[in-house]
mmCIF file of C-alpha atoms in Angstrom:
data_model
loop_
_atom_site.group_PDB
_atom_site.id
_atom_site.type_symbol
_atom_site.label_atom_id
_atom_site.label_comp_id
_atom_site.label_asym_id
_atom_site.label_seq_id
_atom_site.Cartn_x
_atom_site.Cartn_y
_atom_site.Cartn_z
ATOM 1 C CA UNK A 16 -3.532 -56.026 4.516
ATOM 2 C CA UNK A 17 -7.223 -54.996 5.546
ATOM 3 C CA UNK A 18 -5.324 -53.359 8.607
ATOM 4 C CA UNK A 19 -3.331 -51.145 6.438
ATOM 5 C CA UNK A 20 -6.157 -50.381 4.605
ATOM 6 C CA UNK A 21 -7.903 -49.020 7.181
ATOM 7 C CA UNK A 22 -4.676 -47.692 8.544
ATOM 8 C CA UNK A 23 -4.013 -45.473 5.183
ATOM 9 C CA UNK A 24 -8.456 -44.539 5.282
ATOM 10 C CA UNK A 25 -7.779 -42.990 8.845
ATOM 11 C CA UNK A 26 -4.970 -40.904 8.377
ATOM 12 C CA UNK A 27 -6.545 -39.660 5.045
ATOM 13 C CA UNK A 28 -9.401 -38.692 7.097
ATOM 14 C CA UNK A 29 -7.721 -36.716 9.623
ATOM 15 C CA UNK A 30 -5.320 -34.935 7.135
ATOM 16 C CA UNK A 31 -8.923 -33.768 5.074
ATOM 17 C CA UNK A 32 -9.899 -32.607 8.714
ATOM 18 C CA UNK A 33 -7.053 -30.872 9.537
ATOM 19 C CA UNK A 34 -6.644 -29.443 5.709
ATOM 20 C CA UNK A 35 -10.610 -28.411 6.479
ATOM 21 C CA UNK A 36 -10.208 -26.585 9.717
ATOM 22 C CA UNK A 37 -6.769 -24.465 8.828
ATOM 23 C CA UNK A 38 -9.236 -23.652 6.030
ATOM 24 C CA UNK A 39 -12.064 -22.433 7.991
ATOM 25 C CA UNK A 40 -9.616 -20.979 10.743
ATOM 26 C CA UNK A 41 -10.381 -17.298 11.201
ATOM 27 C CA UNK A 42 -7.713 -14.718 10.843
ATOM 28 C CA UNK A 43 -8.693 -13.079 14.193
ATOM 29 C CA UNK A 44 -9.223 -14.590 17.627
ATOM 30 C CA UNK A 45 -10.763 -13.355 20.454
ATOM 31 C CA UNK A 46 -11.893 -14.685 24.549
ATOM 32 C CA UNK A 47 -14.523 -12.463 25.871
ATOM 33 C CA UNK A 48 -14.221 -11.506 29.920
ATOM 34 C CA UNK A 49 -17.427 -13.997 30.267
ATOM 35 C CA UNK A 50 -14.973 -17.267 28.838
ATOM 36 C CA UNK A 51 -16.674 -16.991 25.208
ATOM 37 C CA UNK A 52 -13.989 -17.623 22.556
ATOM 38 C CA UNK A 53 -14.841 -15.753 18.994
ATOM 39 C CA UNK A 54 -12.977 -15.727 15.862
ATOM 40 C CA UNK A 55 -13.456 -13.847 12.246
ATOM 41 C CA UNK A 56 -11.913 -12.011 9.543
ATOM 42 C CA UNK A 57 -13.392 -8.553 9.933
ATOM 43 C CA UNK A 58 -12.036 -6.335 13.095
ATOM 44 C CA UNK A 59 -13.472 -2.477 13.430
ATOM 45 C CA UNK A 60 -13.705 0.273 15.378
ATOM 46 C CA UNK A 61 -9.738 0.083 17.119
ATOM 47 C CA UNK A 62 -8.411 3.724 15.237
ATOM 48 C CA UNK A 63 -11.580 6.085 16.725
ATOM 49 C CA UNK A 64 -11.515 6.586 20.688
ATOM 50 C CA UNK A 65 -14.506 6.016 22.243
ATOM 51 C CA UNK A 66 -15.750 3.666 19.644
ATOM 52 C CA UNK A 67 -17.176 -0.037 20.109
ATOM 53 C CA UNK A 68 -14.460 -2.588 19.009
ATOM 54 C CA UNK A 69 -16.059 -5.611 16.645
ATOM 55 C CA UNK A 70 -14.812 -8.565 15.664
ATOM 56 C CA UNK A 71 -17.153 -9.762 12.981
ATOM 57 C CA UNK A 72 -20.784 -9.268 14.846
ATOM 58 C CA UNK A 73 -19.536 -9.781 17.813
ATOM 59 C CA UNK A 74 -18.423 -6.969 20.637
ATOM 60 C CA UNK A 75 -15.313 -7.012 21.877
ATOM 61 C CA UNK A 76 -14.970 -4.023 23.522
ATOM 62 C CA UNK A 77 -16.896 -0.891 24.706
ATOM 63 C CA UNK A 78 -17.777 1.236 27.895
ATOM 64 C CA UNK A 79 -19.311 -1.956 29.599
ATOM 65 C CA UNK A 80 -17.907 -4.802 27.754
ATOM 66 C CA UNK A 81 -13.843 -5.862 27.061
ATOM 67 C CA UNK A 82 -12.181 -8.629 26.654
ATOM 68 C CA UNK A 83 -9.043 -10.910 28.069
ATOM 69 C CA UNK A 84 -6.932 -11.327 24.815
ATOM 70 C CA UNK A 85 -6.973 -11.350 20.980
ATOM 71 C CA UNK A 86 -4.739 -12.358 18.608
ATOM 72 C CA UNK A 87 -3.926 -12.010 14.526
ATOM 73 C CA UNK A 88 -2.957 -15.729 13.635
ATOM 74 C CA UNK A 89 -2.132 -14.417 10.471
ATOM 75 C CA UNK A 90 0.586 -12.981 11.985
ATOM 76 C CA UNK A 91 4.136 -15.313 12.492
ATOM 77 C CA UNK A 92 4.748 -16.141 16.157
ATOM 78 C CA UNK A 93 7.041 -14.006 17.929
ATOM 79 C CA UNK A 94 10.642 -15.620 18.721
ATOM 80 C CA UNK A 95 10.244 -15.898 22.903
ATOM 81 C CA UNK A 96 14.134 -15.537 23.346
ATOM 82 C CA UNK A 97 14.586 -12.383 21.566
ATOM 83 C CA UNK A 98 17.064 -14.295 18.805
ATOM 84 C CA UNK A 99 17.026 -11.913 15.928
ATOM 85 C CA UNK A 100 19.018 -9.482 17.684
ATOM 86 C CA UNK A 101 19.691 -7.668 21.268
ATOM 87 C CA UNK A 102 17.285 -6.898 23.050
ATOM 88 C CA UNK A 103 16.699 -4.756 26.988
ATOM 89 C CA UNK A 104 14.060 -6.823 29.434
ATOM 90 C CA UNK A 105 12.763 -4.839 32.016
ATOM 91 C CA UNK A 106 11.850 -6.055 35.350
ATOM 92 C CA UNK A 107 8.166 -6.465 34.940
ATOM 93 C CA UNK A 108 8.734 -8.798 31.588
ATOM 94 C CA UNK A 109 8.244 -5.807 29.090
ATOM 95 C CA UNK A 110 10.753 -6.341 26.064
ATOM 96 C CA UNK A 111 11.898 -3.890 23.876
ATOM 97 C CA UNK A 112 14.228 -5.599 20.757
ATOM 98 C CA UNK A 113 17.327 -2.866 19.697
ATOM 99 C CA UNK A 114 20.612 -2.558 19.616
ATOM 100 C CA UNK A 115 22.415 -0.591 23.226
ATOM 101 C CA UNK A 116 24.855 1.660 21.859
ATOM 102 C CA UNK A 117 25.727 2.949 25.334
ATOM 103 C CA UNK A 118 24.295 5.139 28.630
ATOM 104 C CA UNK A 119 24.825 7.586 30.568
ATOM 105 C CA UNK A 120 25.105 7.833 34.397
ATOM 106 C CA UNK A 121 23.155 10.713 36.197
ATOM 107 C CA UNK A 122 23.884 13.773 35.718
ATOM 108 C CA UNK A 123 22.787 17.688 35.683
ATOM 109 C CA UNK A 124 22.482 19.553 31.897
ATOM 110 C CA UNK A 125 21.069 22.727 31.847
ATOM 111 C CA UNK A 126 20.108 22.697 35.613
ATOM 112 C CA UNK A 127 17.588 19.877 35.431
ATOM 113 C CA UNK A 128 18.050 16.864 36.478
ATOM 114 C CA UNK A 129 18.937 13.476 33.938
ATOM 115 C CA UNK A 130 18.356 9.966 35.764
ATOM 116 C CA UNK A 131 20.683 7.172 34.500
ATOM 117 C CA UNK A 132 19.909 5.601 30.910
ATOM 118 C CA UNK A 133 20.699 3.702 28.188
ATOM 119 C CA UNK A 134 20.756 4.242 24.437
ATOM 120 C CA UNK A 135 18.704 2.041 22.342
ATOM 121 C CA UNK A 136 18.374 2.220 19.017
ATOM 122 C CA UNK A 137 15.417 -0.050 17.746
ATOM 123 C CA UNK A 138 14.928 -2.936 15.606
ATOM 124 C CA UNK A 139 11.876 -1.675 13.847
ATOM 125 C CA UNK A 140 12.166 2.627 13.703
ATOM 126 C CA UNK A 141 9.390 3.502 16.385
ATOM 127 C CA UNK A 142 7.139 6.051 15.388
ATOM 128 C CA UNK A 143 6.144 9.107 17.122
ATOM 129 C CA UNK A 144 2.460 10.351 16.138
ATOM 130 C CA UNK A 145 3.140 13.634 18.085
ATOM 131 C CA UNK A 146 5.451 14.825 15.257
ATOM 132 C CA UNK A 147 4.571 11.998 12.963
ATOM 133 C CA UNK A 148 8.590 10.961 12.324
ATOM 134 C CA UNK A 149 10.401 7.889 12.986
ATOM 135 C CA UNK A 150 11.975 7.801 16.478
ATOM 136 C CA UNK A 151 15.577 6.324 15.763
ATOM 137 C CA UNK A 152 16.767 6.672 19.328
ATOM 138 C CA UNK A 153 14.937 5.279 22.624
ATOM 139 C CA UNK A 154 16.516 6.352 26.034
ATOM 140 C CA UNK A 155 15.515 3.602 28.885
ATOM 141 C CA UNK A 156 15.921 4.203 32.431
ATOM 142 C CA UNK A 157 17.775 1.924 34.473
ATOM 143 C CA UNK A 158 16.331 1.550 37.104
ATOM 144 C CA UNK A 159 13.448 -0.430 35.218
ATOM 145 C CA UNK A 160 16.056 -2.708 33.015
ATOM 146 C CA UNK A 161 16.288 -6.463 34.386
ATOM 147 C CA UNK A 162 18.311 -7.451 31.626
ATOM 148 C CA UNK A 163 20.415 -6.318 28.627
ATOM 149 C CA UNK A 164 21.009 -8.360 25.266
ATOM 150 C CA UNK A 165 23.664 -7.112 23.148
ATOM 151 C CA UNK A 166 24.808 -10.526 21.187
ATOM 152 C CA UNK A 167 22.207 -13.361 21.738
ATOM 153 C CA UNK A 168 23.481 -16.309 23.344
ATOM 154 C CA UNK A 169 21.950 -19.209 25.716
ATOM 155 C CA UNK A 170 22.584 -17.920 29.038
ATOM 156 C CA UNK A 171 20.259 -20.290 30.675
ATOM 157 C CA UNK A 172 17.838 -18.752 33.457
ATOM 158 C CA UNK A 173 18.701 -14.852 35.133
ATOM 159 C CA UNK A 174 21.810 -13.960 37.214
ATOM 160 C CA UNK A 175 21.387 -11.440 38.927
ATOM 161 C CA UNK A 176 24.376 -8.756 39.267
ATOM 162 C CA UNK A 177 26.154 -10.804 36.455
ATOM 163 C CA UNK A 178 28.518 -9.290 33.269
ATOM 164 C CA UNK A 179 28.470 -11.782 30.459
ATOM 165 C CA UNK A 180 31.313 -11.085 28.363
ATOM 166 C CA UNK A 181 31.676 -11.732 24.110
ATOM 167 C CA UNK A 182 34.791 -14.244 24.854
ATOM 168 C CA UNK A 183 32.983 -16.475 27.667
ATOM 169 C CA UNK A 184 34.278 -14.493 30.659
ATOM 170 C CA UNK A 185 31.810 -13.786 33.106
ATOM 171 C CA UNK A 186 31.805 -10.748 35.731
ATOM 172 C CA UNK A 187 30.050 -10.562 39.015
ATOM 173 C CA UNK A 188 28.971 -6.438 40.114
ATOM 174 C CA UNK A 189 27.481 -4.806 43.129
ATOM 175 C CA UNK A 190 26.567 -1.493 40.953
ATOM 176 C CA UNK A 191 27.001 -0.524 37.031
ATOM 177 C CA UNK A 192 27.475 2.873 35.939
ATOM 178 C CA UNK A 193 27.026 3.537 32.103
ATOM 179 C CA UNK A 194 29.178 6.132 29.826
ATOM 180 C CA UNK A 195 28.740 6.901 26.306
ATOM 181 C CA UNK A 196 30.721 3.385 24.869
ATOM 182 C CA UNK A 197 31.238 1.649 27.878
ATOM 183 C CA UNK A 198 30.224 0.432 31.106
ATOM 184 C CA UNK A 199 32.208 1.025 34.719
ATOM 185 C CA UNK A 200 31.549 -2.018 36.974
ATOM 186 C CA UNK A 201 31.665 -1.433 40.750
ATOM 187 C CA UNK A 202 33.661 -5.388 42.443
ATOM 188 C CA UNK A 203 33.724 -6.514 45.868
ATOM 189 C CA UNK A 204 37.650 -6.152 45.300
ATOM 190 C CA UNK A 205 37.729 -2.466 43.130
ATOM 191 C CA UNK A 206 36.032 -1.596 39.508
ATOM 192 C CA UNK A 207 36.597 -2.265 36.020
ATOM 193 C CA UNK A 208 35.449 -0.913 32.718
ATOM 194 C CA UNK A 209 34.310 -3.166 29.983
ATOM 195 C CA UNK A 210 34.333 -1.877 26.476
ATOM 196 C CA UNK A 211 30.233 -2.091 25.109
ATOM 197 C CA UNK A 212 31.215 -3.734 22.196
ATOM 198 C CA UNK A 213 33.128 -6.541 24.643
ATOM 199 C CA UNK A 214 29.278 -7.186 26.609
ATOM 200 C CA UNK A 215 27.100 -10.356 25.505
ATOM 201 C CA UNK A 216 24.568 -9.879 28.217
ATOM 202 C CA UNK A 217 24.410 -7.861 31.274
ATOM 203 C CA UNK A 218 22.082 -9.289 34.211
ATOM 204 C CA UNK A 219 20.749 -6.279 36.451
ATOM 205 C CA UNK A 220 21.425 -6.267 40.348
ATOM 206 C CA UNK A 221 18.746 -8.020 42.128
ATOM 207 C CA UNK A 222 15.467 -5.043 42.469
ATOM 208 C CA UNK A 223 12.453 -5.223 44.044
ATOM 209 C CA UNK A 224 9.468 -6.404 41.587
ATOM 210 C CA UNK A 225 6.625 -5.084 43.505
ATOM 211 C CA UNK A 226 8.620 -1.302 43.666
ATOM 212 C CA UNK A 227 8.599 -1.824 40.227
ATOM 213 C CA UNK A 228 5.515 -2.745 39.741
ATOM 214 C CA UNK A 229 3.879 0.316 41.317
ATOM 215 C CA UNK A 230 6.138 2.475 39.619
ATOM 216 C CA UNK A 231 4.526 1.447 36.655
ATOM 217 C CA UNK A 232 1.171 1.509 37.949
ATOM 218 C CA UNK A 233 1.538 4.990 38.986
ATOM 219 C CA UNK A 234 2.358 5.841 35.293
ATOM 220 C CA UNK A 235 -0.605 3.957 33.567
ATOM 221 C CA UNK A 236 -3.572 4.247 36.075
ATOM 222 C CA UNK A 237 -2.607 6.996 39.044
ATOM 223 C CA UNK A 238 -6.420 5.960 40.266
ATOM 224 C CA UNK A 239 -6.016 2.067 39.464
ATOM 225 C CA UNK A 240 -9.448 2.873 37.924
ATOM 226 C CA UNK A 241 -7.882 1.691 33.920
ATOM 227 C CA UNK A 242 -7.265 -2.071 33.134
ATOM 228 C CA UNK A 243 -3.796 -3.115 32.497
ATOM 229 C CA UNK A 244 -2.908 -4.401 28.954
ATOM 230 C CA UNK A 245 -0.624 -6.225 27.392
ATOM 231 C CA UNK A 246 0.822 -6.076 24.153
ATOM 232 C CA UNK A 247 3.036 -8.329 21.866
ATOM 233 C CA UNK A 248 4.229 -7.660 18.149
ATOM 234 C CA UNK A 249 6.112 -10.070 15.922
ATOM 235 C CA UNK A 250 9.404 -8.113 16.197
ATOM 236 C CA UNK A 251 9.570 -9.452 19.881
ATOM 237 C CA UNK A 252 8.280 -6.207 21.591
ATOM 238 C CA UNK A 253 6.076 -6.798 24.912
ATOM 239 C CA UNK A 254 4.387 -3.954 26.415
ATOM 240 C CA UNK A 255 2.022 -2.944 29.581
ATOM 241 C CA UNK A 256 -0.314 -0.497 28.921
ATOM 242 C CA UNK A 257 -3.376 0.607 30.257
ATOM 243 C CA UNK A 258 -6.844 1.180 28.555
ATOM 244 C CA UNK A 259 -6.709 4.808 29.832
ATOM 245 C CA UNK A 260 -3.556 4.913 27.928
ATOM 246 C CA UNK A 261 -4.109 2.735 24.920
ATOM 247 C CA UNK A 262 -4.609 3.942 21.432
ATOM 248 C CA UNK A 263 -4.634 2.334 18.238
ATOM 249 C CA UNK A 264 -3.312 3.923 14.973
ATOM 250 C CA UNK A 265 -4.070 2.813 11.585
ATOM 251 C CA UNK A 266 -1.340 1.665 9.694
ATOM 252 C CA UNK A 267 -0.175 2.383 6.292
ATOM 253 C CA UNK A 268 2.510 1.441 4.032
ATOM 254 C CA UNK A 269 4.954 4.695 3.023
ATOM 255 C CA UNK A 270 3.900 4.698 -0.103
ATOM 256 C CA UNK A 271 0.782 5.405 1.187
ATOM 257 C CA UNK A 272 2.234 7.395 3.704
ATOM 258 C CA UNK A 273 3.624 9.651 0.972
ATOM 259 C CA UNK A 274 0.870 10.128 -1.152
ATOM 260 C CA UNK A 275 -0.431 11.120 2.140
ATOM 261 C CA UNK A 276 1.469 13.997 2.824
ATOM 262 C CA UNK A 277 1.508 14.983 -0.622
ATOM 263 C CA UNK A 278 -1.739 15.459 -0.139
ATOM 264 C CA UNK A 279 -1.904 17.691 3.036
ATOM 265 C CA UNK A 280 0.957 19.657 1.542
ATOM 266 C CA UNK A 281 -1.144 20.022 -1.796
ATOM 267 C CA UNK A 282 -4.232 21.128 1.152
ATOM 268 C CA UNK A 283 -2.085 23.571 3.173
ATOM 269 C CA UNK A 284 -0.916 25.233 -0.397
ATOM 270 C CA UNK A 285 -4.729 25.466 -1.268
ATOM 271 C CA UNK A 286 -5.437 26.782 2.254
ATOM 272 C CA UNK A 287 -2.716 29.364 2.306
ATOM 273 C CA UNK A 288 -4.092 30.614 -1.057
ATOM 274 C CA UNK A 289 -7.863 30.663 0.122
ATOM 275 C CA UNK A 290 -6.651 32.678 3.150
ATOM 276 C CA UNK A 291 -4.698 35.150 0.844
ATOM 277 C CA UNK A 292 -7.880 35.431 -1.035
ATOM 278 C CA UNK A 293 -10.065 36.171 2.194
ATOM 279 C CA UNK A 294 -7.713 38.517 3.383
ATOM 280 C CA UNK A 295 -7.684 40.455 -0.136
ATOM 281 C CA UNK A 296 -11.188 39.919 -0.223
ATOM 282 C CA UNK A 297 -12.074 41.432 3.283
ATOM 283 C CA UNK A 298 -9.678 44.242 2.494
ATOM 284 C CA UNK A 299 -11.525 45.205 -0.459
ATOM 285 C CA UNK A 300 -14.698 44.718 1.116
ATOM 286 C CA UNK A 301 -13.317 47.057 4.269
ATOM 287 C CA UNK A 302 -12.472 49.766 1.378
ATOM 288 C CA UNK A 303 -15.886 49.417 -0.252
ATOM 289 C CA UNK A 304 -17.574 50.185 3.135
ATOM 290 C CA UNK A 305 -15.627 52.733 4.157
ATOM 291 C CA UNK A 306 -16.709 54.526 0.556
ATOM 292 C CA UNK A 307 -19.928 54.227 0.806
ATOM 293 C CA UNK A 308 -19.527 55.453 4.528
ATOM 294 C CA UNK A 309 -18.188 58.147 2.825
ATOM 295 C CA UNK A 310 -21.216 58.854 0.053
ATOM 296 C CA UNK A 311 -23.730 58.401 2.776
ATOM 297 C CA UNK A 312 -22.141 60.673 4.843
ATOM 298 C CA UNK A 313 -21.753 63.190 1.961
ATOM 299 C CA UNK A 314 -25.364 62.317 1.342
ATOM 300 C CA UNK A 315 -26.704 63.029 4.604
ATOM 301 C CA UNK A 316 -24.705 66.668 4.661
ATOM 302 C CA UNK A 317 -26.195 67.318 1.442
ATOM 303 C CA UNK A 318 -29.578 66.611 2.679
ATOM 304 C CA UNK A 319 -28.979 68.601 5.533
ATOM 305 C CA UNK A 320 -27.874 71.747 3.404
ATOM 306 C CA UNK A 321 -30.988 71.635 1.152
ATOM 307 C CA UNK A 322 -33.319 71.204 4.021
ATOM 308 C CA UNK A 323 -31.611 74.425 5.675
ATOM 309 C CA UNK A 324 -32.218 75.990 2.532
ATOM 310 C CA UNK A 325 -35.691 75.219 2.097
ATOM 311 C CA UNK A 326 -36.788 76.121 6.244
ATOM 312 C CA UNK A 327 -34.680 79.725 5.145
ATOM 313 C CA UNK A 328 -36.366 80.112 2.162
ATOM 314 C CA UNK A 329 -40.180 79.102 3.550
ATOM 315 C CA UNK A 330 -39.231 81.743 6.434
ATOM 316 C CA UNK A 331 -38.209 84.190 4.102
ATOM 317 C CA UNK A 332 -41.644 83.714 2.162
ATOM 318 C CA UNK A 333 -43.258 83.901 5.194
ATOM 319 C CA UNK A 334 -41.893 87.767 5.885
ATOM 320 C CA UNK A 335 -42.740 88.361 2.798
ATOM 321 C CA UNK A 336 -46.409 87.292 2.921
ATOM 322 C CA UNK A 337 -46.643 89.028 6.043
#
């Protein structure tokens, strides 16, 4: 009985510990370059280029400081196998989750030159800050693309060079060649076309990682001056980047987002209207100078005249006195 006693005191005290330190757990964690692991609540300084990244007092990153990872535990964990839908692996372990709606082999269109591709339509609408609209279509080179994930399935580990079809069947392919709903598969023994919405999987032909890898490289840091990073989000994307290339954008929600451009329409009206009223403005000033141009021109002539006047009237005196 005293056993169970203190049985029953020991487990209450590590259940108030564990209750205490999920209480005290930060929202944001950090390991410095040095080994230092931070944590805390407050993170500033990621939306302004250039600027020095804090978590709480602490640095995390700047021109001579950064840092080897950080995470928002507030966040859920991402699902590692991609479950909640399809999904397109490349070869260097990026992930990008979608659904492939089909490809496109290579081709010429208006003399230049398109590589092979598929279409991808993502999970989560992508969007583009250039033109500040939701990207609903993502075209992916091939040549990058380990794996493809249309219907999520344990396939156990990566065959290369391998078809997975929806009713078990599995096909084995030298070379794949994409069209707009469909896929042509190039056998040992011929080719044959599988339907995209017949495809579980495809498993890329065996590439060269290290090609692949400097293909990259030669995207995000031609000098291999910039550090690699990268980046996973709860809706199973991973990403490489590079801190040359990196740039965070502050999120809001679309209400927000719509009171937003409410707003800058409500500013370009008021600036279209304060431009109409400068340009009326410095037309009317532009007539206004030209008059007065005008009167001090007429002014000067005047002056002229009377002085004329007066020197032929002071000679004429002159004569006169003479």
């Amino acid at each position: 009985m005293q056993i169970r006693k203190h049985i029953i005191v020991l487990l209450l005290l590590v259940l108030c510990s564990a209750t205490g330190s999920l209480a005290q757990q930060k929202r944001y964690t950090a390991v410095l370059s040095d080994g230092r692991r931070v944590s805390g609540d407050k993170l500033i300084g990621w939306q302004a280029p250039g600027r020095t990244v804090r978590l709480g007092d602490t640095v995390l990153a700047s021109t001579d400081k950064s840092f080897r990872w950080f995470r928002d535990s507030a966040l859920p964990a991402r699902d590692a196998e991609g479950n909640q839908g399809g999904y397109v692996e490349f070869v260097g372990g990026d992930r990008i989750v979608g659904n492939v709606v089909g490809g496109q082999g290579e081709a010429w269109a208006d003399d230049m030159y398109v590589p092979p591709h598929v279409v991808l339509h993502p999970a989560v609408s992508k969007r583009a800050y250039t033109h500040g609209s939701d990207v609903e279509t993502v075209r992916l080179l091939t040549a990058s693309i380990k794996r493809i994930v249309l219907h999520p399935s344990p396939k156990g580990r990566f065959q290369a060079g391998t078809l997975f079809q929806r009713d078990g069947r599995r096909v084995s392919f030298t070379h794949i060649r994409w069209r707009a709903s469909s896929v042509q598969l190039l056998l040992k023994s011929g080719t044959q076309t599988v339907s995209i919405g017949d495809i579980a999987e495809i498993h890329m032909p065996q590439s060269d990682p290290w090609k692949a890898y400097y293909r990259e490289l030669a995207v995000l840091s031609p000098g291999c001056r910039s550090r690699l990073i990268r980046i996973e989000t709860t809706d199973g994307l991973i990403a490489t980047a590079s801190e040359a290339r990196f740039g965070a954008k502050p999120f809001y929600s679309d209400d927000i987002l719509t009171r937003a451009d409410s707003h800058r329409r409500n500013y370009n009206k008021h600036i279209d209207r304060m431009k109409t009223q400068l340009g009326q403005r410095r037309e009317k000033h532009e007539k206004d100078v030209a008059k007065y141009d005008k009167q001090i021109a007429d002014a000067e002539a005047s002056i002229k005249r009377e002085t004329e006047s007066y020197k032929k009237a002071m000679a004429a005196l002159k004569l006169r006195q003479d």
